[in-house]
Short mmCIF file of C-alpha atoms in Angstrom, two decimals:
data_model
loop_
_atom_site.label_atom_id
_atom_site.label_comp_id
_atom_site.label_asym_id
_atom_site.label_seq_id
_atom_site.Cartn_x
_atom_site.Cartn_y
_atom_site.Cartn_z
CA MET A 1 0.37 -0.09 -0.13
CA ASP A 2 1.85 3.72 -1.32
CA PRO A 3 1.81 5.43 1.88
CA GLU A 4 -0.30 8.07 2.81
CA ILE A 5 0.56 11.50 0.66
CA ARG A 6 -0.45 14.27 3.13
CA PRO A 7 -0.71 18.26 1.97
CA GLU A 8 2.80 20.21 3.68
CA GLY A 9 2.08 20.56 7.17
CA THR A 10 -0.36 18.64 7.47
CA PRO A 11 -0.50 17.33 11.04
CA PRO A 12 -0.56 13.67 11.32
CA ASN A 13 -4.46 11.79 11.80
CA GLY A 14 -5.15 11.77 15.12
CA THR A 15 -2.89 15.07 16.04
CA GLY A 16 -5.26 17.51 13.97
CA PRO A 17 -7.02 20.43 15.44
CA ASP A 18 -10.96 18.22 14.77
CA SER A 19 -8.48 15.50 16.85
CA THR A 20 -10.35 14.17 19.49
CA GLU A 21 -7.98 11.81 20.95
CA GLY A 22 -6.37 12.41 24.76
CA ALA A 23 -8.57 15.68 24.44
CA GLY A 24 -11.04 16.54 27.10
CA THR A 25 -14.75 17.14 26.47
CA ALA A 26 -15.19 20.74 24.65
CA GLY A 27 -16.26 23.25 27.18
CA ALA A 28 -14.67 21.26 30.49
CA PRO A 29 -12.26 22.12 32.82
CA ALA A 30 -9.00 21.86 31.98
CA ALA A 31 -6.34 20.40 33.64
CA SER A 32 -5.56 20.24 37.06
CA GLY A 33 -2.27 22.58 37.42
CA THR A 34 -3.85 24.17 34.93
CA PRO A 35 -4.38 27.39 36.19
CA GLY A 36 -8.03 28.92 34.50
CA PRO A 37 -9.31 32.06 34.15
CA GLU A 38 -9.06 35.34 35.08
CA PRO A 39 -11.76 36.30 37.83
CA ILE A 40 -12.88 39.24 36.82
CA TYR A 41 -14.23 41.85 39.61
CA THR A 42 -16.83 45.31 39.01
CA GLU A 43 -17.25 48.56 41.25
CA GLY A 44 -20.07 48.76 43.20
CA GLY A 45 -23.45 46.61 44.12
CA GLY A 46 -23.50 44.45 47.24
CA GLY A 47 -20.80 42.35 47.70
CA ALA A 48 -18.40 44.59 45.40
CA SER A 49 -14.35 45.08 46.65
CA SER A 50 -11.47 46.30 44.91
CA GLU A 51 -9.65 42.50 45.54
CA PRO A 52 -11.51 39.47 45.85
CA GLY A 53 -12.27 39.61 50.54
CA GLY A 54 -10.58 42.25 50.69
CA GLU A 55 -12.57 45.14 52.37
CA ASP A 56 -15.94 47.15 50.70
CA GLU A 57 -13.81 50.37 49.28
CA TYR A 58 -17.48 51.76 46.98
CA ASP A 59 -20.00 51.41 49.76
CA HIS A 60 -18.63 52.81 53.21
CA ALA A 61 -22.37 54.61 54.46
CA PRO A 62 -20.95 52.42 57.72
CA ALA A 63 -17.99 53.87 58.64
CA THR A 64 -18.91 57.47 57.95
CA GLU A 65 -22.07 57.75 60.42
CA GLU A 66 -20.25 55.83 63.48
CA LEU A 67 -17.93 58.65 61.79
CA ALA A 68 -20.84 61.16 62.63
CA GLU A 69 -21.80 59.47 65.79
CA GLU A 70 -17.93 59.83 67.58
CA ASP A 71 -17.82 64.23 66.73
CA THR A 72 -21.67 64.31 68.17
CA MET A 73 -20.66 62.07 71.48
CA ALA A 74 -17.66 64.38 71.87
CA ALA A 75 -18.78 67.44 71.15
CA THR A 76 -21.13 66.83 73.42
CA LEU A 77 -18.59 64.89 76.26
CA LEU A 78 -17.19 69.20 75.57
CA ALA A 79 -19.35 70.98 76.23
CA ASP A 80 -20.67 69.15 79.60
CA LEU A 81 -16.83 69.46 80.17
CA GLN A 82 -17.29 73.62 80.70
CA ARG A 83 -20.05 73.31 81.64
CA LEU A 84 -18.86 71.79 85.31
CA GLN A 85 -15.47 72.97 84.70
CA ALA A 86 -18.10 77.04 85.08
CA GLU A 87 -20.10 75.91 87.57
CA TYR A 88 -17.24 74.78 89.81
CA VAL A 89 -15.12 78.49 89.18
CA ASN A 90 -18.45 79.94 90.56
CA TYR A 91 -19.41 77.74 93.03
CA LYS A 92 -14.82 78.15 94.12
CA LYS A 93 -15.74 82.10 93.75
CA ARG A 94 -19.33 81.99 95.94
CA VAL A 95 -17.29 80.03 98.40
CA ASP A 96 -13.99 82.63 98.40
CA ARG A 97 -16.80 85.53 98.82
CA ASP A 98 -19.14 83.58 102.02
CA ARG A 99 -15.56 83.07 103.58
CA GLU A 100 -14.07 86.21 104.23
CA VAL A 101 -17.96 86.97 104.76
CA ILE A 102 -18.08 84.52 107.55
CA ARG A 103 -14.70 86.45 108.50
CA VAL A 104 -16.37 89.99 108.82
CA ASN A 105 -18.31 89.49 110.36
CA ALA A 106 -16.32 87.83 113.12
CA VAL A 107 -14.16 90.48 113.57
CA SER A 108 -16.40 93.12 113.63
CA SER A 109 -18.14 90.83 116.32
CA VAL A 110 -14.60 91.04 118.30
CA VAL A 111 -15.01 94.20 117.52
CA GLU A 112 -18.06 96.04 119.20
CA ALA A 113 -17.77 93.74 121.83
CA LEU A 114 -14.39 95.47 122.53
CA LEU A 115 -15.78 99.22 121.56
CA PRO A 116 -16.05 99.91 126.07
CA VAL A 117 -12.13 98.98 125.60
CA LEU A 118 -11.02 100.71 123.35
CA ASP A 119 -12.86 103.58 123.88
CA ASP A 120 -11.49 103.81 126.64
CA ILE A 121 -8.41 104.23 125.92
CA TYR A 122 -8.89 106.77 123.62
CA PHE A 123 -9.75 109.00 125.48
CA ALA A 124 -7.52 108.00 128.13
CA ARG A 125 -4.46 108.75 125.85
CA GLN A 126 -6.43 111.90 125.19
CA ALA A 127 -6.12 113.00 128.59
CA GLY A 128 -2.21 111.46 128.82
CA ASP A 129 -2.80 109.10 130.79
CA LEU A 130 -1.08 106.76 127.99
CA ASP A 131 2.04 108.43 127.65
CA SER A 132 3.78 104.75 129.06
CA GLY A 133 4.15 102.29 131.61
CA PRO A 134 2.77 99.27 131.40
CA PHE A 135 -1.27 99.75 130.12
CA ALA A 136 0.01 101.90 127.50
CA ALA A 137 2.26 98.78 126.00
CA ILE A 138 -0.89 97.24 126.64
CA ALA A 139 -3.30 99.11 124.95
CA ASP A 140 -0.76 98.89 120.87
CA LYS A 141 -0.57 95.47 121.37
CA LEU A 142 -4.33 95.48 121.11
CA GLU A 143 -4.65 97.65 118.58
CA ASP A 144 -1.51 96.83 116.44
CA VAL A 145 -3.52 93.50 116.39
CA LEU A 146 -6.47 95.11 115.89
CA GLY A 147 -5.30 96.77 112.73
CA ARG A 148 -3.41 93.36 112.05
CA TYR A 149 -7.10 92.52 111.59
CA GLY A 150 -8.21 95.07 108.40
CA ILE A 151 -9.81 97.66 112.60
CA ALA A 152 -9.15 100.98 111.66
CA ARG A 153 -10.81 104.19 114.05
CA VAL A 154 -12.72 106.70 112.19
CA GLY A 155 -12.63 110.34 112.86
CA GLU A 156 -10.08 112.73 113.65
CA VAL A 157 -10.07 116.65 114.55
CA GLY A 158 -9.68 118.73 111.54
CA GLU A 159 -10.95 115.71 109.46
CA GLU A 160 -13.39 117.22 106.59
CA PHE A 161 -17.13 115.82 107.15
CA ASP A 162 -18.21 112.78 106.03
CA PRO A 163 -21.95 111.64 106.36
CA ASN A 164 -20.95 108.09 105.12
CA VAL A 165 -18.45 107.45 108.12
CA HIS A 166 -19.68 110.07 111.16
CA GLU A 167 -22.94 111.56 112.92
CA ALA A 168 -22.32 115.31 113.64
CA LEU A 169 -24.54 115.98 116.76
CA MET A 170 -23.65 118.92 117.34
CA HIS A 171 -23.00 122.08 114.78
CA VAL A 172 -21.42 124.78 116.26
CA GLU A 173 -19.72 127.22 115.09
CA ALA A 174 -15.66 127.38 116.21
CA GLU A 175 -12.54 128.25 114.55
CA VAL A 176 -11.90 125.44 110.96
CA PRO A 177 -7.89 124.59 110.07
CA GLU A 178 -6.41 126.88 107.55
CA GLY A 179 -7.38 126.28 103.97
CA ALA A 180 -10.62 124.34 104.87
CA THR A 181 -13.95 124.65 102.59
CA ASN A 182 -15.70 122.74 103.92
CA THR A 183 -17.91 121.28 107.24
CA THR A 184 -14.78 120.60 109.08
CA ILE A 185 -15.08 118.06 112.94
CA VAL A 186 -14.44 120.69 115.60
CA GLN A 187 -14.28 117.47 118.44
CA ILE A 188 -14.39 113.40 118.87
CA PHE A 189 -17.22 112.10 120.74
CA GLN A 190 -16.90 108.91 120.41
CA PRO A 191 -14.76 107.86 118.22
CA GLY A 192 -15.92 105.36 114.72
CA TYR A 193 -14.56 101.48 113.72
CA LYS A 194 -13.92 100.53 110.14
CA ASN A 195 -13.51 96.64 109.59
CA GLY A 196 -11.43 96.40 106.45
CA GLU A 197 -15.24 98.48 103.91
CA ARG A 198 -17.53 97.22 106.56
CA LEU A 199 -18.35 100.41 109.46
CA VAL A 200 -18.81 98.51 112.29
CA ARG A 201 -19.19 102.43 114.43
CA ALA A 202 -18.69 105.98 112.93
CA ALA A 203 -17.84 108.09 114.70
CA ARG A 204 -19.87 110.89 116.63
CA VAL A 205 -17.86 114.12 116.26
CA SER A 206 -18.54 117.55 116.34
CA VAL A 207 -17.86 120.14 113.62
CA ALA A 208 -17.96 123.20 112.40
CA ASP A 209 -18.20 125.39 109.15
CA PRO A 210 -15.41 127.92 107.85
CA ALA A 211 -15.71 131.86 108.34
#
């Protein structure tokens, strides 16, 4: 038998493109170890992702809502903190003010109880009985202690009359210091005392007008 004559370039029987020998069923998966076609990923839609198994890079609504809630909570907490701080500052100011009022009231009460003693010391000095001696030293110490607590005597001869701290018991005709232009104190009947800005007792005085 003559050998089969094939056109040049024609493969032997069973090896051509139409041959089914050694080939799998059309459309069947490739043999084990041979990579299949790459999956195709599309943007958007439920479950869409930037890469296999990765986070959804196109749907960020839940994360945005969480950030907005956190910002709102932070702003609320900051406002509460600022309110509490303001309340604390106001409370501290009120406590300090009340403490000062209590201190002034306590000192004033002590001074009121000592007024008769202070009057005796004042008139003894005016009479020259406390120029020296142990009682003069005691009087000086007492006045120094009261001065450290803000106690000051009010009313001196020659001062301009001030109705806020002086009580005029007599209005007389008398000489006043040279240069005086307003009603002036010419005699002290009873000295007054102040505790800081608080008047404990007004000075009782006699006054005169300049000529």
